[in-house]
Amino acid sequence: NLDDIDALFAYRLCLFTAHFLNNTKFNWPYWSYWAQATVDALNYDRQRKFVVDLLDHLVRLSYLDRLKCTEGFPEELHVLLPAEPKPRLRDEFLPQVSDVALGLETLLISEEDEDAMQDEQRPPQAVVLALESCGDDDAAKCAWALRVALETSSETVSHAMSALDTLASPLGSLTRDDAACEDACLETLIHVWQDSSFHVELIADALVRRSVLTPR
């Protein structure tokens, strides 16, 4: 009976159960019972709150669609699931990440090497103009480049990881030993995915592993 359990213990029990269910691929014989007991209950009902918090933890540990498609997970519980996280996207044309990476790479080479580049090796004019609009502000260039990568790869986590792989080398060259550039990248990540701490944590970890960000 959750009414007789201390709130802190209930939270820890919820967290433990979430990790247990995640490790068992959400195999749980009581999903239907929980649906019957909680869906129509009042919002402040302790058992309903426990299930809502549990589902929120599960989505953070895994994916919303994976939980919905789990065998035995009743559709009635879908109303208790957290809203699907959406990135904040700007309504504008964005270049391909590979072109942005090429644009950043041209910033890191000498004028002689740039003059020797073939036309097919040069970034599109739109990318050049976008970077030039940042002036000498490397932090602004990093923020713009990462925003393009995040917004054009928001479909799945796999898309995001692929975009970061493409951008990591030139972006890491700009952020290396530059706290302002690192802060700009982190602020951009939080701005784009402010409604999903799961995405922020996952992508921030990916940026650290790709030497774009450094732990502090």
PDB file of C-alpha atoms in Angstrom:
ATOM      1  CA  ASN A   1       0.000   0.000   0.000  1.00  0.00           C
ATOM      2  CA  LEU A   2       1.782   3.132  -1.225  1.00  0.00           C
ATOM      3  CA  ASP A   3      -0.178   5.337   1.160  1.00  0.00           C
ATOM      4  CA  ASP A   4       1.780   3.790   4.021  1.00  0.00           C
ATOM      5  CA  ILE A   5       5.199   4.195   2.386  1.00  0.00           C
ATOM      6  CA  ASP A   6       7.546   7.123   2.970  1.00  0.00           C
ATOM      7  CA  ALA A   7       7.767   9.410  -0.104  1.00  0.00           C
ATOM      8  CA  LEU A   8      11.561   9.060  -0.398  1.00  0.00           C
ATOM      9  CA  PHE A   9      11.345   5.275  -0.199  1.00  0.00           C
ATOM     10  CA  ALA A  10       8.557   5.292  -2.823  1.00  0.00           C
ATOM     11  CA  TYR A  11      10.782   7.321  -5.144  1.00  0.00           C
ATOM     12  CA  ARG A  12      13.706   4.925  -4.688  1.00  0.00           C
ATOM     13  CA  LEU A  13      11.398   1.954  -5.222  1.00  0.00           C
ATOM     14  CA  CYS A  14      10.141   3.597  -8.416  1.00  0.00           C
ATOM     15  CA  LEU A  15      13.699   4.158  -9.656  1.00  0.00           C
ATOM     16  CA  PHE A  16      14.724   0.586  -8.814  1.00  0.00           C
ATOM     17  CA  THR A  17      11.648  -0.825 -10.572  1.00  0.00           C
ATOM     18  CA  ALA A  18      12.357   1.263 -13.664  1.00  0.00           C
ATOM     19  CA  HIS A  19      15.894  -0.105 -13.968  1.00  0.00           C
ATOM     20  CA  PHE A  20      14.637  -3.630 -13.309  1.00  0.00           C
ATOM     21  CA  LEU A  21      11.979  -3.381 -16.037  1.00  0.00           C
ATOM     22  CA  ASN A  22      14.437  -1.823 -18.466  1.00  0.00           C
ATOM     23  CA  ASN A  23      16.825  -4.738 -17.930  1.00  0.00           C
ATOM     24  CA  THR A  24      13.997  -7.257 -18.497  1.00  0.00           C
ATOM     25  CA  LYS A  25      12.762  -5.506 -21.679  1.00  0.00           C
ATOM     26  CA  PHE A  26       9.638  -4.324 -19.805  1.00  0.00           C
ATOM     27  CA  ASN A  27       8.466  -7.888 -19.187  1.00  0.00           C
ATOM     28  CA  TRP A  28       5.980  -7.363 -16.368  1.00  0.00           C
ATOM     29  CA  PRO A  29       2.824  -9.337 -15.502  1.00  0.00           C
ATOM     30  CA  TYR A  30       1.067  -6.438 -13.785  1.00  0.00           C
ATOM     31  CA  TRP A  31       0.751  -3.875 -16.612  1.00  0.00           C
ATOM     32  CA  SER A  32      -2.958  -4.596 -17.073  1.00  0.00           C
ATOM     33  CA  TYR A  33      -3.591  -4.471 -13.334  1.00  0.00           C
ATOM     34  CA  TRP A  34      -1.850  -1.103 -13.102  1.00  0.00           C
ATOM     35  CA  ALA A  35      -3.895   0.192 -16.024  1.00  0.00           C
ATOM     36  CA  GLN A  36      -7.154  -0.760 -14.305  1.00  0.00           C
ATOM     37  CA  ALA A  37      -6.048   0.679 -10.965  1.00  0.00           C
ATOM     38  CA  THR A  38      -4.553   3.992 -12.106  1.00  0.00           C
ATOM     39  CA  VAL A  39      -5.883   5.296 -15.430  1.00  0.00           C
ATOM     40  CA  ASP A  40      -9.152   6.586 -13.963  1.00  0.00           C
ATOM     41  CA  ALA A  41      -7.697   7.518 -10.578  1.00  0.00           C
ATOM     42  CA  LEU A  42      -7.257  11.118  -9.455  1.00  0.00           C
ATOM     43  CA  ASN A  43      -3.969  12.822 -10.343  1.00  0.00           C
ATOM     44  CA  TYR A  44      -2.844  12.933  -6.716  1.00  0.00           C
ATOM     45  CA  ASP A  45      -3.546   9.220  -6.106  1.00  0.00           C
ATOM     46  CA  ARG A  46      -0.312   7.694  -4.792  1.00  0.00           C
ATOM     47  CA  GLN A  47      -0.482   4.584  -6.968  1.00  0.00           C
ATOM     48  CA  ARG A  48      -1.219   6.632 -10.100  1.00  0.00           C
ATOM     49  CA  LYS A  49       1.692   8.973  -9.296  1.00  0.00           C
ATOM     50  CA  PHE A  50       3.977   5.967  -8.802  1.00  0.00           C
ATOM     51  CA  VAL A  51       3.072   4.543 -12.225  1.00  0.00           C
ATOM     52  CA  VAL A  52       3.387   7.948 -13.938  1.00  0.00           C
ATOM     53  CA  ASP A  53       6.837   8.499 -12.408  1.00  0.00           C
ATOM     54  CA  LEU A  54       7.832   4.936 -13.300  1.00  0.00           C
ATOM     55  CA  LEU A  55       6.842   5.406 -16.957  1.00  0.00           C
ATOM     56  CA  ASP A  56       8.736   8.690 -17.062  1.00  0.00           C
ATOM     57  CA  HIS A  57      11.897   6.948 -15.797  1.00  0.00           C
ATOM     58  CA  LEU A  58      11.435   4.127 -18.318  1.00  0.00           C
ATOM     59  CA  VAL A  59      11.214   6.572 -21.216  1.00  0.00           C
ATOM     60  CA  ARG A  60      14.420   8.241 -20.009  1.00  0.00           C
ATOM     61  CA  LEU A  61      16.166   4.861 -19.892  1.00  0.00           C
ATOM     62  CA  SER A  62      14.850   3.678 -23.243  1.00  0.00           C
ATOM     63  CA  TYR A  63      12.564   5.031 -25.984  1.00  0.00           C
ATOM     64  CA  LEU A  64       8.911   5.971 -25.937  1.00  0.00           C
ATOM     65  CA  ASP A  65       8.037   3.926 -29.035  1.00  0.00           C
ATOM     66  CA  ARG A  66       9.845   0.865 -27.694  1.00  0.00           C
ATOM     67  CA  LEU A  67       7.774   0.959 -24.515  1.00  0.00           C
ATOM     68  CA  LYS A  68       4.514   1.442 -26.430  1.00  0.00           C
ATOM     69  CA  CYS A  69       5.256  -1.582 -28.628  1.00  0.00           C
ATOM     70  CA  THR A  70       6.148  -3.879 -25.744  1.00  0.00           C
ATOM     71  CA  GLU A  71       4.111  -7.077 -25.738  1.00  0.00           C
ATOM     72  CA  GLY A  72       1.608  -6.955 -22.895  1.00  0.00           C
ATOM     73  CA  PHE A  73       1.836  -3.175 -22.429  1.00  0.00           C
ATOM     74  CA  PRO A  74      -1.839  -2.064 -22.524  1.00  0.00           C
ATOM     75  CA  GLU A  75      -2.920   0.810 -24.712  1.00  0.00           C
ATOM     76  CA  GLU A  76      -4.855   2.211 -21.762  1.00  0.00           C
ATOM     77  CA  LEU A  77      -1.559   3.170 -20.120  1.00  0.00           C
ATOM     78  CA  HIS A  78      -0.531   5.325 -23.104  1.00  0.00           C
ATOM     79  CA  VAL A  79      -2.391   8.289 -21.554  1.00  0.00           C
ATOM     80  CA  LEU A  80       0.020   8.174 -18.601  1.00  0.00           C
ATOM     81  CA  LEU A  81       3.146   8.232 -20.742  1.00  0.00           C
ATOM     82  CA  PRO A  82       5.109  11.488 -20.976  1.00  0.00           C
ATOM     83  CA  ALA A  83       4.681  13.531 -24.130  1.00  0.00           C
ATOM     84  CA  GLU A  84       6.992  12.583 -26.965  1.00  0.00           C
ATOM     85  CA  PRO A  85       9.990  14.949 -26.833  1.00  0.00           C
ATOM     86  CA  LYS A  86      10.319  17.311 -29.775  1.00  0.00           C
ATOM     87  CA  PRO A  87      13.317  19.490 -30.617  1.00  0.00           C
ATOM     88  CA  ARG A  88      12.978  23.221 -31.077  1.00  0.00           C
ATOM     89  CA  LEU A  89      13.362  23.688 -34.813  1.00  0.00           C
ATOM     90  CA  ARG A  90      13.612  26.912 -36.777  1.00  0.00           C
ATOM     91  CA  ASP A  91      11.553  27.284 -39.921  1.00  0.00           C
ATOM     92  CA  GLU A  92      14.405  27.827 -42.330  1.00  0.00           C
ATOM     93  CA  PHE A  93      16.497  25.967 -44.868  1.00  0.00           C
ATOM     94  CA  LEU A  94      19.485  24.242 -43.309  1.00  0.00           C
ATOM     95  CA  PRO A  95      22.506  22.905 -45.225  1.00  0.00           C
ATOM     96  CA  GLN A  96      23.768  19.353 -45.006  1.00  0.00           C
ATOM     97  CA  VAL A  97      26.009  18.538 -42.061  1.00  0.00           C
ATOM     98  CA  SER A  98      28.796  17.388 -44.384  1.00  0.00           C
ATOM     99  CA  ASP A  99      28.812  20.840 -46.008  1.00  0.00           C
ATOM    100  CA  VAL A 100      28.942  22.516 -42.604  1.00  0.00           C
ATOM    101  CA  ALA A 101      31.868  20.290 -41.584  1.00  0.00           C
ATOM    102  CA  LEU A 102      33.639  21.248 -44.800  1.00  0.00           C
ATOM    103  CA  GLY A 103      32.980  24.907 -44.064  1.00  0.00           C
ATOM    104  CA  LEU A 104      34.541  24.591 -40.601  1.00  0.00           C
ATOM    105  CA  GLU A 105      37.526  22.752 -42.041  1.00  0.00           C
ATOM    106  CA  THR A 106      38.252  25.656 -44.392  1.00  0.00           C
ATOM    107  CA  LEU A 107      38.528  27.918 -41.356  1.00  0.00           C
ATOM    108  CA  LEU A 108      41.320  25.756 -40.000  1.00  0.00           C
ATOM    109  CA  ILE A 109      43.604  25.658 -43.032  1.00  0.00           C
ATOM    110  CA  SER A 110      46.061  28.232 -44.304  1.00  0.00           C
ATOM    111  CA  GLU A 111      45.180  30.706 -47.061  1.00  0.00           C
ATOM    112  CA  GLU A 112      47.621  28.925 -49.388  1.00  0.00           C
ATOM    113  CA  ASP A 113      45.885  25.595 -48.850  1.00  0.00           C
ATOM    114  CA  GLU A 114      42.490  27.209 -49.331  1.00  0.00           C
ATOM    115  CA  ASP A 115      43.596  28.769 -52.613  1.00  0.00           C
ATOM    116  CA  ALA A 116      44.761  25.351 -53.796  1.00  0.00           C
ATOM    117  CA  MET A 117      41.399  23.706 -53.114  1.00  0.00           C
ATOM    118  CA  GLN A 118      39.402  22.480 -56.083  1.00  0.00           C
ATOM    119  CA  ASP A 119      35.926  23.920 -56.588  1.00  0.00           C
ATOM    120  CA  GLU A 120      34.292  20.604 -55.684  1.00  0.00           C
ATOM    121  CA  GLN A 121      36.164  20.666 -52.361  1.00  0.00           C
ATOM    122  CA  ARG A 122      34.792  24.045 -51.352  1.00  0.00           C
ATOM    123  CA  PRO A 123      31.723  24.405 -49.132  1.00  0.00           C
ATOM    124  CA  PRO A 124      28.502  25.824 -50.635  1.00  0.00           C
ATOM    125  CA  GLN A 125      28.217  29.593 -50.699  1.00  0.00           C
ATOM    126  CA  ALA A 126      25.343  29.505 -48.196  1.00  0.00           C
ATOM    127  CA  VAL A 127      27.616  27.837 -45.638  1.00  0.00           C
ATOM    128  CA  VAL A 128      30.427  30.319 -46.286  1.00  0.00           C
ATOM    129  CA  LEU A 129      28.061  33.256 -45.835  1.00  0.00           C
ATOM    130  CA  ALA A 130      26.607  31.819 -42.634  1.00  0.00           C
ATOM    131  CA  LEU A 131      30.071  31.380 -41.128  1.00  0.00           C
ATOM    132  CA  GLU A 132      31.201  34.801 -42.326  1.00  0.00           C
ATOM    133  CA  SER A 133      28.162  36.375 -40.659  1.00  0.00           C
ATOM    134  CA  CYS A 134      29.607  35.201 -37.328  1.00  0.00           C
ATOM    135  CA  GLY A 135      32.678  37.379 -37.882  1.00  0.00           C
ATOM    136  CA  ASP A 136      35.616  36.407 -35.685  1.00  0.00           C
ATOM    137  CA  ASP A 137      33.348  34.840 -33.052  1.00  0.00           C
ATOM    138  CA  ASP A 138      34.337  31.151 -32.998  1.00  0.00           C
ATOM    139  CA  ALA A 139      31.717  30.439 -30.341  1.00  0.00           C
ATOM    140  CA  ALA A 140      28.967  31.689 -32.664  1.00  0.00           C
ATOM    141  CA  LYS A 141      30.322  29.493 -35.469  1.00  0.00           C
ATOM    142  CA  CYS A 142      30.294  26.453 -33.187  1.00  0.00           C
ATOM    143  CA  ALA A 143      26.753  27.207 -32.052  1.00  0.00           C
ATOM    144  CA  TRP A 144      25.483  27.563 -35.621  1.00  0.00           C
ATOM    145  CA  ALA A 145      27.243  24.409 -36.838  1.00  0.00           C
ATOM    146  CA  LEU A 146      25.962  22.258 -33.960  1.00  0.00           C
ATOM    147  CA  ARG A 147      22.437  23.621 -34.318  1.00  0.00           C
ATOM    148  CA  VAL A 148      22.422  22.581 -37.970  1.00  0.00           C
ATOM    149  CA  ALA A 149      23.643  19.104 -36.991  1.00  0.00           C
ATOM    150  CA  LEU A 150      21.035  18.670 -34.259  1.00  0.00           C
ATOM    151  CA  GLU A 151      18.093  20.047 -36.207  1.00  0.00           C
ATOM    152  CA  THR A 152      18.778  18.089 -39.387  1.00  0.00           C
ATOM    153  CA  SER A 153      19.217  14.826 -37.469  1.00  0.00           C
ATOM    154  CA  SER A 154      16.310  15.012 -35.026  1.00  0.00           C
ATOM    155  CA  GLU A 155      14.444  11.973 -36.427  1.00  0.00           C
ATOM    156  CA  THR A 156      16.286   9.393 -34.329  1.00  0.00           C
ATOM    157  CA  VAL A 157      19.234   9.081 -31.980  1.00  0.00           C
ATOM    158  CA  SER A 158      21.097   7.147 -34.695  1.00  0.00           C
ATOM    159  CA  HIS A 159      20.718  10.110 -37.072  1.00  0.00           C
ATOM    160  CA  ALA A 160      22.093  12.424 -34.384  1.00  0.00           C
ATOM    161  CA  MET A 161      25.124  10.192 -33.727  1.00  0.00           C
ATOM    162  CA  SER A 162      25.901  10.045 -37.444  1.00  0.00           C
ATOM    163  CA  ALA A 163      25.719  13.843 -37.726  1.00  0.00           C
ATOM    164  CA  LEU A 164      28.042  14.249 -34.734  1.00  0.00           C
ATOM    165  CA  ASP A 165      30.522  11.815 -36.290  1.00  0.00           C
ATOM    166  CA  THR A 166      30.627  14.006 -39.405  1.00  0.00           C
ATOM    167  CA  LEU A 167      31.047  17.240 -37.489  1.00  0.00           C
ATOM    168  CA  ALA A 168      33.208  16.086 -34.576  1.00  0.00           C
ATOM    169  CA  SER A 169      36.700  16.651 -36.004  1.00  0.00           C
ATOM    170  CA  PRO A 170      36.417  20.283 -37.187  1.00  0.00           C
ATOM    171  CA  LEU A 171      34.107  21.243 -34.326  1.00  0.00           C
ATOM    172  CA  GLY A 172      36.491  19.703 -31.809  1.00  0.00           C
ATOM    173  CA  SER A 173      39.364  21.700 -33.301  1.00  0.00           C
ATOM    174  CA  LEU A 174      37.470  24.912 -32.537  1.00  0.00           C
ATOM    175  CA  THR A 175      36.359  23.937 -29.023  1.00  0.00           C
ATOM    176  CA  ARG A 176      39.749  22.600 -27.948  1.00  0.00           C
ATOM    177  CA  ASP A 177      41.061  24.736 -25.070  1.00  0.00           C
ATOM    178  CA  ASP A 178      38.274  27.245 -25.698  1.00  0.00           C
ATOM    179  CA  ALA A 179      35.710  27.360 -22.901  1.00  0.00           C
ATOM    180  CA  ALA A 180      33.535  29.887 -24.748  1.00  0.00           C
ATOM    181  CA  CYS A 181      33.145  27.530 -27.717  1.00  0.00           C
ATOM    182  CA  GLU A 182      32.340  24.610 -25.441  1.00  0.00           C
ATOM    183  CA  ASP A 183      29.756  26.683 -23.580  1.00  0.00           C
ATOM    184  CA  ALA A 184      28.202  27.715 -26.904  1.00  0.00           C
ATOM    185  CA  CYS A 185      27.860  24.065 -27.950  1.00  0.00           C
ATOM    186  CA  LEU A 186      26.305  23.056 -24.647  1.00  0.00           C
ATOM    187  CA  GLU A 187      23.884  26.003 -24.669  1.00  0.00           C
ATOM    188  CA  THR A 188      22.858  25.116 -28.226  1.00  0.00           C
ATOM    189  CA  LEU A 189      22.207  21.499 -27.256  1.00  0.00           C
ATOM    190  CA  ILE A 190      20.061  22.556 -24.299  1.00  0.00           C
ATOM    191  CA  HIS A 191      18.160  25.072 -26.438  1.00  0.00           C
ATOM    192  CA  VAL A 192      17.323  22.556 -29.171  1.00  0.00           C
ATOM    193  CA  TRP A 193      16.421  19.696 -26.824  1.00  0.00           C
ATOM    194  CA  GLN A 194      15.191  21.623 -23.789  1.00  0.00           C
ATOM    195  CA  ASP A 195      12.081  19.415 -23.556  1.00  0.00           C
ATOM    196  CA  SER A 196      14.054  16.165 -23.343  1.00  0.00           C
ATOM    197  CA  SER A 197      16.686  15.687 -20.671  1.00  0.00           C
ATOM    198  CA  PHE A 198      17.243  12.223 -22.158  1.00  0.00           C
ATOM    199  CA  HIS A 199      18.465  13.720 -25.456  1.00  0.00           C
ATOM    200  CA  VAL A 200      20.544  16.372 -23.671  1.00  0.00           C
ATOM    201  CA  GLU A 201      22.337  13.773 -21.548  1.00  0.00           C
ATOM    202  CA  LEU A 202      22.838  11.342 -24.419  1.00  0.00           C
ATOM    203  CA  ILE A 203      24.154  13.911 -26.908  1.00  0.00           C
ATOM    204  CA  ALA A 204      26.309  15.686 -24.315  1.00  0.00           C
ATOM    205  CA  ASP A 205      27.943  12.347 -23.512  1.00  0.00           C
ATOM    206  CA  ALA A 206      28.449  11.745 -27.251  1.00  0.00           C
ATOM    207  CA  LEU A 207      30.120  15.162 -27.613  1.00  0.00           C
ATOM    208  CA  VAL A 208      32.466  14.359 -24.729  1.00  0.00           C
ATOM    209  CA  ARG A 209      33.349  10.978 -26.258  1.00  0.00           C
ATOM    210  CA  ARG A 210      34.096  12.730 -29.578  1.00  0.00           C
ATOM    211  CA  SER A 211      36.364  15.280 -27.844  1.00  0.00           C
ATOM    212  CA  VAL A 212      34.096  18.212 -28.665  1.00  0.00           C
ATOM    213  CA  LEU A 213      33.339  18.852 -24.996  1.00  0.00           C
ATOM    214  CA  THR A 214      35.531  18.170 -21.985  1.00  0.00           C
ATOM    215  CA  PRO A 215      34.258  17.161 -18.513  1.00  0.00           C
ATOM    216  CA  ARG A 216      34.594  19.911 -15.950  1.00  0.00           C
TER     217      ARG A 216
END
